[in-house]
Coordinates of C-alpha atoms in Angstrom, one line a residue:
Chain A
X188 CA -21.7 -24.8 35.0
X189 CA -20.1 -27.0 32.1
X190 CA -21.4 -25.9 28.2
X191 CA -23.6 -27.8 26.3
X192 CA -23.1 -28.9 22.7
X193 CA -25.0 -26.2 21.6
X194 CA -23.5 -23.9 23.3
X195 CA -20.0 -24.8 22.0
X196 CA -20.9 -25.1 18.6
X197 CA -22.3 -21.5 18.8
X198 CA -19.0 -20.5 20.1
X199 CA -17.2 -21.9 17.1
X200 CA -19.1 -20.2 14.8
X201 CA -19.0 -17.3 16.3
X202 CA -14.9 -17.2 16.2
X203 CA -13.3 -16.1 12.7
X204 CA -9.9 -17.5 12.9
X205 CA -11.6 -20.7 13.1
X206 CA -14.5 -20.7 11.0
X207 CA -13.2 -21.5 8.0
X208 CA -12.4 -24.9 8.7
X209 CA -15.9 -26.1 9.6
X210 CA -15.5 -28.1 12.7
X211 CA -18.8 -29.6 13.5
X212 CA -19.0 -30.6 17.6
X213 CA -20.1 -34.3 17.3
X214 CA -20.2 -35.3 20.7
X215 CA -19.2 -33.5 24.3
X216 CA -18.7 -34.3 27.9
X217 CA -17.0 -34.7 31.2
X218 CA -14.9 -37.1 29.1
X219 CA -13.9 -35.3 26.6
X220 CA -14.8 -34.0 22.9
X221 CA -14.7 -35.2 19.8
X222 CA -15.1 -32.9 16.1
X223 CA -15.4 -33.7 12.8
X224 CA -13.3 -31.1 10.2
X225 CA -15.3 -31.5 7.1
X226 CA -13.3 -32.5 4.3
X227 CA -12.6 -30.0 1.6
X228 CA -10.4 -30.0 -1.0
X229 CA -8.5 -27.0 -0.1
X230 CA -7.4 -28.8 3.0
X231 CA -5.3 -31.5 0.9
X232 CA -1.6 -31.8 0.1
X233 CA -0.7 -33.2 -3.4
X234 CA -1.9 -37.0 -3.2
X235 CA -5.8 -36.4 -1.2
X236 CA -3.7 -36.2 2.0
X237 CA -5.2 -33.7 4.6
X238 CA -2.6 -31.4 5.5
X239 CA -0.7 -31.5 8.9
X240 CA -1.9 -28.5 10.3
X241 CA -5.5 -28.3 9.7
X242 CA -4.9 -31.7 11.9
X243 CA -3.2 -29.8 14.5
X244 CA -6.0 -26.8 14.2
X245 CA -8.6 -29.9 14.6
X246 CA -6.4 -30.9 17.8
X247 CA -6.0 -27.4 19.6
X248 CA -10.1 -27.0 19.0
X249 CA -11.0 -30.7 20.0
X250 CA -9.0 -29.9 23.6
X251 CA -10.6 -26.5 23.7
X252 CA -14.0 -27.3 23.6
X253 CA -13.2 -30.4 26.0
X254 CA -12.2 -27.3 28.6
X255 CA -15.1 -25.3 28.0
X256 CA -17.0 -28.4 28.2
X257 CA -16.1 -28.2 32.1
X258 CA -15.4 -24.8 33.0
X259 CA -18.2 -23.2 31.0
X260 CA -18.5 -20.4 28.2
X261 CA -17.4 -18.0 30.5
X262 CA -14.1 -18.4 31.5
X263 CA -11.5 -19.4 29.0
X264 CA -7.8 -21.2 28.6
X265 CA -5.3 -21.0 25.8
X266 CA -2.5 -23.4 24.6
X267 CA 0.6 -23.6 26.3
X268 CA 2.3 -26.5 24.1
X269 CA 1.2 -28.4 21.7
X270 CA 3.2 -32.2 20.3
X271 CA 2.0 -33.8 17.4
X272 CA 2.8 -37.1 16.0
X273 CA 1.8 -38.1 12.3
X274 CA 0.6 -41.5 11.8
X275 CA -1.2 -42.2 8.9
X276 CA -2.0 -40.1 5.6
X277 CA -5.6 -39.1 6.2
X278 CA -7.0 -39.7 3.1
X279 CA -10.6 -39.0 1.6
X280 CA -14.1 -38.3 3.8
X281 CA -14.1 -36.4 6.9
X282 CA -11.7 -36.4 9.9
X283 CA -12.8 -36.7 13.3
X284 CA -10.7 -35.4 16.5
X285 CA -11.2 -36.9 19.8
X286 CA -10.2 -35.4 22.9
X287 CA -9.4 -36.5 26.5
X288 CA -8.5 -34.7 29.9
X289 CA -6.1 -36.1 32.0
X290 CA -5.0 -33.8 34.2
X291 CA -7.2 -30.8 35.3
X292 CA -4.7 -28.5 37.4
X293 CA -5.8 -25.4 38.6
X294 CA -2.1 -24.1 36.9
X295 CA -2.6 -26.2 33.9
X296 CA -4.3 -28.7 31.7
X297 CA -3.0 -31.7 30.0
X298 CA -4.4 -34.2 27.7
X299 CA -4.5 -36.2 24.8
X300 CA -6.2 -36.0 21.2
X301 CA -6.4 -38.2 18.3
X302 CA -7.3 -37.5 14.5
X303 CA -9.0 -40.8 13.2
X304 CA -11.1 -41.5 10.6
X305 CA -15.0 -42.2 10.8
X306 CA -14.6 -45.9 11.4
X307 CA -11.3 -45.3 13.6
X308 CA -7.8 -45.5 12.0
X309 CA -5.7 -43.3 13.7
X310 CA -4.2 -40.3 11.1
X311 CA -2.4 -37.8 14.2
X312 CA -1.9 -38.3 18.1
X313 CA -1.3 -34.9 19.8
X314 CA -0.5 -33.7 23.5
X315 CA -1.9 -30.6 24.6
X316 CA -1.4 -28.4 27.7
X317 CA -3.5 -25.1 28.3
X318 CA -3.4 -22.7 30.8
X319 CA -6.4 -21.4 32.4
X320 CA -7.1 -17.3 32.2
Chain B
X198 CA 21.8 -28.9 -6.1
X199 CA 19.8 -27.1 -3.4
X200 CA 16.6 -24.8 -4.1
X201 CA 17.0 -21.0 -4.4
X202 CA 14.8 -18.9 -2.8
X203 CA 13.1 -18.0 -5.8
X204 CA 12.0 -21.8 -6.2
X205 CA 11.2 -22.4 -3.1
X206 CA 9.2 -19.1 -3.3
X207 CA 7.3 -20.7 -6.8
X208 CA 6.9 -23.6 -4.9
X209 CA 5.2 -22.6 -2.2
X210 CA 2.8 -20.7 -4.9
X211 CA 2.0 -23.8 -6.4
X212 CA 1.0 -25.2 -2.9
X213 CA -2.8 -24.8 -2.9
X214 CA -3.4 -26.3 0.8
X215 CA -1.0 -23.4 2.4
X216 CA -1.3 -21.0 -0.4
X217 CA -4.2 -18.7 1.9
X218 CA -1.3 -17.8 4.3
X219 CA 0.5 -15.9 1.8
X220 CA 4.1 -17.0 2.8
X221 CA 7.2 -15.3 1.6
X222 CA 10.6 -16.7 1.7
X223 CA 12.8 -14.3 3.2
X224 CA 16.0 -16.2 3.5
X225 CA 17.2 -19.4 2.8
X226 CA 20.4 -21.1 2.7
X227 CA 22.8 -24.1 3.9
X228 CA 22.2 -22.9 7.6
X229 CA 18.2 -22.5 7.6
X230 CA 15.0 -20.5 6.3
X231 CA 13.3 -17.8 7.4
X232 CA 9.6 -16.8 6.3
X233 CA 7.3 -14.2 7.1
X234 CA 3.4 -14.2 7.4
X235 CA 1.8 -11.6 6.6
X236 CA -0.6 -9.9 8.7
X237 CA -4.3 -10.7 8.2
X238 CA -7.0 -9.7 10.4
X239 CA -8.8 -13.6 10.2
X240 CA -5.3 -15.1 11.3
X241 CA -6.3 -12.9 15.0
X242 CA -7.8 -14.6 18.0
X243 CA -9.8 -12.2 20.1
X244 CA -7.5 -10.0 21.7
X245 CA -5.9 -9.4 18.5
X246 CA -3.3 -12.3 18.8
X247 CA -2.5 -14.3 15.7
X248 CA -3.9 -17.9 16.2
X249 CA -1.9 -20.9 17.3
X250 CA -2.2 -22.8 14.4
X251 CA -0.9 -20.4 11.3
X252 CA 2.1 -20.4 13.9
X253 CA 2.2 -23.9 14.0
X254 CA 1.7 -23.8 10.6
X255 CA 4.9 -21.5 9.9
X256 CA 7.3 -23.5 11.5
X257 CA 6.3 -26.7 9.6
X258 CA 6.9 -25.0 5.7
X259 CA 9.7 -23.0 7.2
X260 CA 11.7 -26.4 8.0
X261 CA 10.0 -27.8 4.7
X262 CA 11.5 -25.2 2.8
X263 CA 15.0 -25.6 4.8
X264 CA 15.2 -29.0 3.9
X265 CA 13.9 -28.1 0.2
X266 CA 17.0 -25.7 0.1
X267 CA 19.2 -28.4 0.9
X268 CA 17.8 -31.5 -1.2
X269 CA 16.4 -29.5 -3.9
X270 CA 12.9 -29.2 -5.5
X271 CA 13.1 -32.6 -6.8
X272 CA 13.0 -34.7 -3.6
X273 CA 10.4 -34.2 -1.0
X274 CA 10.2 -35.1 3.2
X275 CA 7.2 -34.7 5.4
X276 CA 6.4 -34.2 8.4
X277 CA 6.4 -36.9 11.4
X278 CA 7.0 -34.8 14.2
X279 CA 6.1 -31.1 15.4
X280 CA 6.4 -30.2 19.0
X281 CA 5.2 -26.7 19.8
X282 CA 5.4 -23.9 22.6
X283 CA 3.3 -21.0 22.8
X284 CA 5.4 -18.4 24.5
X285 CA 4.1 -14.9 24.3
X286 CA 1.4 -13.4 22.1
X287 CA 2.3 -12.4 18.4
X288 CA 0.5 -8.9 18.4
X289 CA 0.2 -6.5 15.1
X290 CA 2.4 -6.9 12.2
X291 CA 3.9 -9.9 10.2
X292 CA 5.2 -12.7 11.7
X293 CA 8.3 -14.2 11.1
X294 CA 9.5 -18.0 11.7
X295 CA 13.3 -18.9 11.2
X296 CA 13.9 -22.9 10.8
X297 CA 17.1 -24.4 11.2
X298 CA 18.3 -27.9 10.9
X299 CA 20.2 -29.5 13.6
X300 CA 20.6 -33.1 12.1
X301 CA 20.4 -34.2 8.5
X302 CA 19.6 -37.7 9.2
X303 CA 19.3 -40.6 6.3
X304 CA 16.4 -41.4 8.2
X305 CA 15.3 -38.6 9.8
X306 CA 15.6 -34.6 9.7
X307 CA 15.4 -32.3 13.0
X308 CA 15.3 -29.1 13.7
X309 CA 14.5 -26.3 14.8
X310 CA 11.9 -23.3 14.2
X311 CA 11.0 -19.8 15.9
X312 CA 8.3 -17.5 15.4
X313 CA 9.3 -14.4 15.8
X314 CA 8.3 -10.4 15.3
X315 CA 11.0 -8.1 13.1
X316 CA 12.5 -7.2 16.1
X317 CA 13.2 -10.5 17.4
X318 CA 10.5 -11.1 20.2
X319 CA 9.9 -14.7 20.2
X320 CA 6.3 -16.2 20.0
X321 CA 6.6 -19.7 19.9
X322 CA 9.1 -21.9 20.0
X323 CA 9.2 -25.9 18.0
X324 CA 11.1 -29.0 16.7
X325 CA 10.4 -30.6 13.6
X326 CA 10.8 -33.8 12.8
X327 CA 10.5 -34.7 8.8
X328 CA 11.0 -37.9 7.2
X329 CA 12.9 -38.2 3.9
X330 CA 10.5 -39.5 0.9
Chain C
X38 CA 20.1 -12.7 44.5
X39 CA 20.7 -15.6 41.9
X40 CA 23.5 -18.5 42.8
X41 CA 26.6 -18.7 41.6
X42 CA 28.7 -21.7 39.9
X43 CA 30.1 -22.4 43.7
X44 CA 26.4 -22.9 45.1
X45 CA 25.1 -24.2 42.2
X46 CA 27.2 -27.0 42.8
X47 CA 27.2 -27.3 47.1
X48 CA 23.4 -28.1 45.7
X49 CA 23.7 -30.4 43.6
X50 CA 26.3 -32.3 45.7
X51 CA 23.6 -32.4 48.2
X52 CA 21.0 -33.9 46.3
X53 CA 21.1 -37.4 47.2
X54 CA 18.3 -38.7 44.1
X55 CA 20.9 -37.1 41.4
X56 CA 24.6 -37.7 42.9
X57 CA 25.3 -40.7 41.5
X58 CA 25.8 -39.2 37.8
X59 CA 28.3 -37.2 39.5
X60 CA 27.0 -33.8 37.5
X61 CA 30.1 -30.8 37.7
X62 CA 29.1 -27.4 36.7
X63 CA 30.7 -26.0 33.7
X64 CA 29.6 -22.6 33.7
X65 CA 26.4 -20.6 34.6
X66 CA 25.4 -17.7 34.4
X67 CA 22.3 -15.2 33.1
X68 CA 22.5 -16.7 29.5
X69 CA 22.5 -20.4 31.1
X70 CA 24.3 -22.9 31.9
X71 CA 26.7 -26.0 31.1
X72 CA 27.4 -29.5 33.0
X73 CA 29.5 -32.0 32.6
X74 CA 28.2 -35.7 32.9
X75 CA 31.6 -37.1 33.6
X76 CA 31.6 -41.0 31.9
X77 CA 31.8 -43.8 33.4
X78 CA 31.2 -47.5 32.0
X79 CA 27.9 -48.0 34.1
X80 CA 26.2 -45.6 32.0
X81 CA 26.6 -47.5 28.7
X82 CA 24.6 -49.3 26.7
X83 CA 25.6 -52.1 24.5
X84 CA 28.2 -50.7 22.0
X85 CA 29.5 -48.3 24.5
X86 CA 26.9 -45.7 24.1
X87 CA 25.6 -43.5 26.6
X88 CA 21.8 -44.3 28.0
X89 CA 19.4 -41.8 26.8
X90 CA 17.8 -41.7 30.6
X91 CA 21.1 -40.4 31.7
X92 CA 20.8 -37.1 28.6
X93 CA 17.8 -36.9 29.7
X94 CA 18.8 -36.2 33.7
X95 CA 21.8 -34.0 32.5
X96 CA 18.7 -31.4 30.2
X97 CA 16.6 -32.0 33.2
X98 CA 19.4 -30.9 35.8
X99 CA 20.9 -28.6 33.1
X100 CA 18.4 -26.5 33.1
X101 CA 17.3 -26.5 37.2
X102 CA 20.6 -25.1 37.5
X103 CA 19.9 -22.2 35.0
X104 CA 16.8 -21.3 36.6
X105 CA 18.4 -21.3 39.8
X106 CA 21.1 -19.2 38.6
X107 CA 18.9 -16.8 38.1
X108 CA 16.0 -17.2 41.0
X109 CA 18.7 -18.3 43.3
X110 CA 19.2 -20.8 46.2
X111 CA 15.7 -20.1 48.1
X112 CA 13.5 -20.4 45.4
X113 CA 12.3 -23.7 43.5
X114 CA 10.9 -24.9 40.4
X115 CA 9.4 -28.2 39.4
X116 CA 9.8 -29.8 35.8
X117 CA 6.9 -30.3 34.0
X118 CA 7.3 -31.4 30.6
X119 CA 10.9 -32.6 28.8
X120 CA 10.8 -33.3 24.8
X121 CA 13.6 -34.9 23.6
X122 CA 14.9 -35.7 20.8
X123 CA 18.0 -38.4 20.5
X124 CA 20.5 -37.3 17.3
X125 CA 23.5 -38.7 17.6
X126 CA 25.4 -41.7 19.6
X127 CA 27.1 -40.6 22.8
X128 CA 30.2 -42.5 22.6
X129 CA 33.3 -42.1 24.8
X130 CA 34.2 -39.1 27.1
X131 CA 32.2 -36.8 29.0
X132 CA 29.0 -35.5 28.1
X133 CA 28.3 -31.9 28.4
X134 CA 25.2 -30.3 28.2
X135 CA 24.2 -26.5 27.8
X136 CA 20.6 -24.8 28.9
X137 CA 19.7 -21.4 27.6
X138 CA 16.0 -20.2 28.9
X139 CA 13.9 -18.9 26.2
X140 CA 11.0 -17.3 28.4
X141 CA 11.2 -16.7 32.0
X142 CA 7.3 -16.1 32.9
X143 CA 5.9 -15.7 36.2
X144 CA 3.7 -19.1 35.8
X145 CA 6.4 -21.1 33.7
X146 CA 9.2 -20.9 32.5
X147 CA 10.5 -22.4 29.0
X148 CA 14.1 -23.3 27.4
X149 CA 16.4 -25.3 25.1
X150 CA 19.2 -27.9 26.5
X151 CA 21.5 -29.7 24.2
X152 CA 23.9 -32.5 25.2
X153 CA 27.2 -33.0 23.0
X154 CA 30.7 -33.1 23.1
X155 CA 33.1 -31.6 24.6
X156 CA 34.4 -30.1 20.6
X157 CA 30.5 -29.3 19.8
X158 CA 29.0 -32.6 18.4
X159 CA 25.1 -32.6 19.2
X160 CA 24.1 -35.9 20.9
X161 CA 20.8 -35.2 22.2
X162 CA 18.4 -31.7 21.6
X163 CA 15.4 -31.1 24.9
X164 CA 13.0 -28.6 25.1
X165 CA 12.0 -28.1 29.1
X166 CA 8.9 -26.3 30.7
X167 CA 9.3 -25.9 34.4
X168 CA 7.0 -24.3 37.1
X169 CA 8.0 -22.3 39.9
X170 CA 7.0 -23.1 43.2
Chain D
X95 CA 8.4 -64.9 16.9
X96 CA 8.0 -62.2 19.8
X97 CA 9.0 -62.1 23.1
X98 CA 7.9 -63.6 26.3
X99 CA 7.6 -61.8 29.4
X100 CA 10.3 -64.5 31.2
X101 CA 12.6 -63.2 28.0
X102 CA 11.7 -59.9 28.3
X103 CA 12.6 -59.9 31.9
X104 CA 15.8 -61.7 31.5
X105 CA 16.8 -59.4 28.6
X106 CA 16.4 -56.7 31.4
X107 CA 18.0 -58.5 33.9
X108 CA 21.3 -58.7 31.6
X109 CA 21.5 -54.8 31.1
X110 CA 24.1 -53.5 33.1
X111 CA 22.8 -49.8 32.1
X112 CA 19.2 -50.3 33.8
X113 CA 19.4 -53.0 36.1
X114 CA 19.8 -50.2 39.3
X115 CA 16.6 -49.6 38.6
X116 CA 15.4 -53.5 39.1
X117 CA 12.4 -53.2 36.8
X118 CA 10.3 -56.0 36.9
X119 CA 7.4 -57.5 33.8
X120 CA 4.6 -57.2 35.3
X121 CA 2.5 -57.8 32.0
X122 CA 3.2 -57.9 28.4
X123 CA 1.3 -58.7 25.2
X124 CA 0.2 -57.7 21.6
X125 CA -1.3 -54.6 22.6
X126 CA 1.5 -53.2 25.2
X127 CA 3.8 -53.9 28.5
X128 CA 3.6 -53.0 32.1
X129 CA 6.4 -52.9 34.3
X130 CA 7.1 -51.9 37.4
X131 CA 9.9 -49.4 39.5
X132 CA 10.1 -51.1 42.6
X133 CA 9.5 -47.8 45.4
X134 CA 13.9 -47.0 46.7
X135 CA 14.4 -44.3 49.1
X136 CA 17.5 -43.2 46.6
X137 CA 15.3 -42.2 44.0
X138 CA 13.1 -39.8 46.0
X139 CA 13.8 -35.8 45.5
X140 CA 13.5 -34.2 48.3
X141 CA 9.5 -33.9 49.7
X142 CA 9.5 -37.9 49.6
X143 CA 8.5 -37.5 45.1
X144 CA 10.0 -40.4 43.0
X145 CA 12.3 -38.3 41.0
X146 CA 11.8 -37.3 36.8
X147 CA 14.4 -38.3 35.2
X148 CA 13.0 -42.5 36.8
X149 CA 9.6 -42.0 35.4
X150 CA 10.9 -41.2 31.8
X151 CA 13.5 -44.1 32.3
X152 CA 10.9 -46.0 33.1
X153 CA 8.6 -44.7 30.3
X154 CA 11.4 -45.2 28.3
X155 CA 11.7 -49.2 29.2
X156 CA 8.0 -50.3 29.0
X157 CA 7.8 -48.7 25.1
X158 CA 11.1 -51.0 24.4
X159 CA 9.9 -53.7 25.9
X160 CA 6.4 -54.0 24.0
X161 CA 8.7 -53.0 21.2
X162 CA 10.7 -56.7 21.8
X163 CA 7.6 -58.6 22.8
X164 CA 6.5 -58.1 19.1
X165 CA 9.7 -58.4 17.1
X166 CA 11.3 -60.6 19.5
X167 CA 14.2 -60.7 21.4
X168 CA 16.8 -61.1 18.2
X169 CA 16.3 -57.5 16.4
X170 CA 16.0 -54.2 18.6
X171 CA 15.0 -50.6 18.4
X172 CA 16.5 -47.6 19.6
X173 CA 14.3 -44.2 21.0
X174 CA 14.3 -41.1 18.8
X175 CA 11.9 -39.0 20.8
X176 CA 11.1 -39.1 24.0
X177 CA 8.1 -36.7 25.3
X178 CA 7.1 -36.3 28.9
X179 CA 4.6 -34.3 31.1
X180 CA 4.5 -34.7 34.9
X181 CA 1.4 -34.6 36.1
X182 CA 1.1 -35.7 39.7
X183 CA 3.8 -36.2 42.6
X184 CA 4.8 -40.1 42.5
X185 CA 4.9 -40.4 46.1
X186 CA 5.1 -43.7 48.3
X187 CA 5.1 -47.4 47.5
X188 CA 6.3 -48.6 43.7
X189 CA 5.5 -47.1 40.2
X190 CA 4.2 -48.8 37.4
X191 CA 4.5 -47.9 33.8
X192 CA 2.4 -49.3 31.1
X193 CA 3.2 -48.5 27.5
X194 CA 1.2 -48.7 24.5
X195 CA 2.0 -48.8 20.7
X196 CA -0.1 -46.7 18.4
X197 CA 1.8 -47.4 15.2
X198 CA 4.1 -50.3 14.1
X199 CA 6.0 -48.6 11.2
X200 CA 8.7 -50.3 9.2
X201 CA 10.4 -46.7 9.7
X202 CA 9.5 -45.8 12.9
X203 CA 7.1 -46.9 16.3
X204 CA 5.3 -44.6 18.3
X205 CA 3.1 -45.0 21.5
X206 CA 2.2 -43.4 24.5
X207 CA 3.4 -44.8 28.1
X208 CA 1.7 -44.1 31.7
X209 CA 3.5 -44.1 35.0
X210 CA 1.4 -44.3 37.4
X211 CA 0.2 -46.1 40.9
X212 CA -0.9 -49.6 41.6
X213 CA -4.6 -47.8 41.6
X214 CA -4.4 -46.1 38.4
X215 CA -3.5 -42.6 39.8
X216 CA -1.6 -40.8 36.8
X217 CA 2.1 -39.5 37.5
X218 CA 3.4 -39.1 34.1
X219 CA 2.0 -39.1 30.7
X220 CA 4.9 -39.7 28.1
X221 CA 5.1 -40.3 24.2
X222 CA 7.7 -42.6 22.4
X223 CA 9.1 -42.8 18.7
X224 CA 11.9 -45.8 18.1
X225 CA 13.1 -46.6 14.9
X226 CA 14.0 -50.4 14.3
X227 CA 17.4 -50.9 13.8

C-alpha cells in the first residue's frame, strides 16, 4: 500500500517546482524519511551558508515523502503549517533532512524534521503538519 | 540611516541564492515592506498553485528587507525563526508578501509577514524571527 | 446564530478548568474579540511580571471566544496548535488580549491573538489553529 | 556548576506563580528533564481532557528546568517562543513532560518538550527558545 524508494524518487523527479533542487531519497520507511539536497553553490548565502529556505524546501519534501511512504503514490497531503528553527550555519558538503511522524490523524499529520549534516550536526529543526486530500 | 527602496531593490540583485525568484520591492518604509513575486510557471505545484516554499521564501526577504530599511544596508540580521501557515491556494498572477515588524528588539526582531494576491486574498500567513548580526 | 458578549461570558463563567484567571469579555464580535485577564499578584513571576502560561490561556481563550462568536453556543472547536512569541514584560494592570480570525475553513480554522496593555503596548503575539468539532 | 534535581525541585517549590500546578522532578540530566503534572479534577475541560493551556505550562517548565540543570541554579533564562501542537486527548491519571535541548547558544536555547503518559502515549508535541539572561 505504502511507496517504495523507487517509487518516491520517481515522483520527485517527475515534479518541476521541485526538481531543481536535487533531493536524492536516501532512506524510507514506516519511520520516517530522510533526503539529501545536493550542495550547489547557487544554494549559498554570502559566507558558504546554505540558505534558509532551501532548508525549509528540504523539510516540507522530507515530511512529504514520509506521508507517501504510508499512504501510497496515490493519494496525496499538502502542508498546513510549517515552524522552523535555525540552528547552525550549514556549511560546505551536502545536507541531509530527516523526517519523523508523530501523529497520523485521519484530519491531520504532524511531525518532526531535522536538517543535519552527513555525520550529524544539526543545521534546522522544523514542525510540520499536512492535511490529507 | 535606513535603506531606500532602490537599495534594498540593488541589494536583493546582488543576492545570487534568491536572485531566481525575481523579487521586486514594492514598498518599504518605517512601518514594513512589501514585495511581489512574480509569476513563473516552475514556482506552480500541480493544480497550478505556487509552491510552499517560494512563499515561505517571500516572507523571510520581505522581513529582511524591513529590517534592512530600518538598520540600513550596512548592518545585517538573519533568520532564527520562521513559522508558517498555508491558508488558501495562491492561483495565477504575482504574489505579494507584506512584512511588518512588531518588536525591534536589541536581541531579537519579530514580525510579521502575509502573502497575499493584488486584491488582498491572503495565502499564508508567518512570524519571523531575525537575530541582529 | 453566533453568541453574543452576554453568552460569551455565562460560558466562560461556567468553565470550571479556566475560572480561576477570572477572564471578562471586552468585546466580540465578527472581526474578533478582546478579554481582559484582570491581575492579580498570583500570576506574577519574580519582578512582578506576568507568567507567560497565563498569555498563553488568555490567546488560547481569546480566540475560542471569537470562534464561538461566530459559530455560536452549540458548536465547538478544539485548539490544535498555539505559536507564541513573548515581546515584552507584562508588568502591572490588566492584560488584555485581542483575536482576529484570519481564515475560517470548514476543517480549521486560523487566526492572530495579541496580549498588551490596556494603552496598546504588545506583550505577547500567538498564532492559533483550531478544529471544529 | 548545574543543578540538581533536589535544587531543581526546591527552586519549583519556591515559585508562587507555578506551584498550583505541584510539578514534581521526576528526572533530570545533561541531555534533558522530566517532570511530572500530577492528574487534578480542576484542570480537566469538560469530556474529562487535561486542559491546553497545563500541557504548554508544563512544556514550558521541563525546557526551564533542563535549562537550570545545566547553568545552575544562580543565572536563569526567560522563554521567547513557545510552539505547541495537541495531538492526543490527555485523559486520566498524571502527565509527564520531558524536554530536550537541541542547541545551547550563548544568544539563545532551543529544544523540543513531550507531554505525554506514564506509557509514552503522545499528548502534546511543543518547541522552546529561551534566551539567557
Amino acid at each position: 500500500m505504502g511507496a517504495t524508494r523507487k517509487q518516491l524518487q520517481a515522483m520527485l523527479d517527475k515534479s518541476r517546482f521541485i526538481r531543481h533542487y536535487g533531493f536524492r531519497v536516501v532512506r524510507s520507511g514506516e519511520s520516517g524519511c530522510t533526503i539529501e539536497l545536493p550542495h550547489r553553490p547557487q544554494l549559498e548565502r554570502p559566507g558558504g551558508i546554505v540558505n534558509g529556505p532551501a532548508l525549509m524546501a528540504a523539510a516540507d519534501c522530507a515530511m512529504w515523502l514520509a506521508i507517501r511512504a504510508r499512504i501510497g503514490i496515490e493519494k496525496d497531503a499538502l502542508t498546513s503549517e510549517l515552524n522552523t528553527a535555525f540552528l547552525n550555519a550549514a556549511k560546505g558538503g551536502h545536507v541531509y533532512c530527516t523526517a519523523r511522524i508523530l501523529k497520523f490523524g485521519r484530519r491531520s499529520i504532524y511531525g518532526t524534521a531535522e536538517c543535519h549534516s552527513k555525520s550529524g550536526q544539526i543545521y534546522s529543526h522544523h514542525t510540520v503538519t499536512y492535511m490529507p486530500i
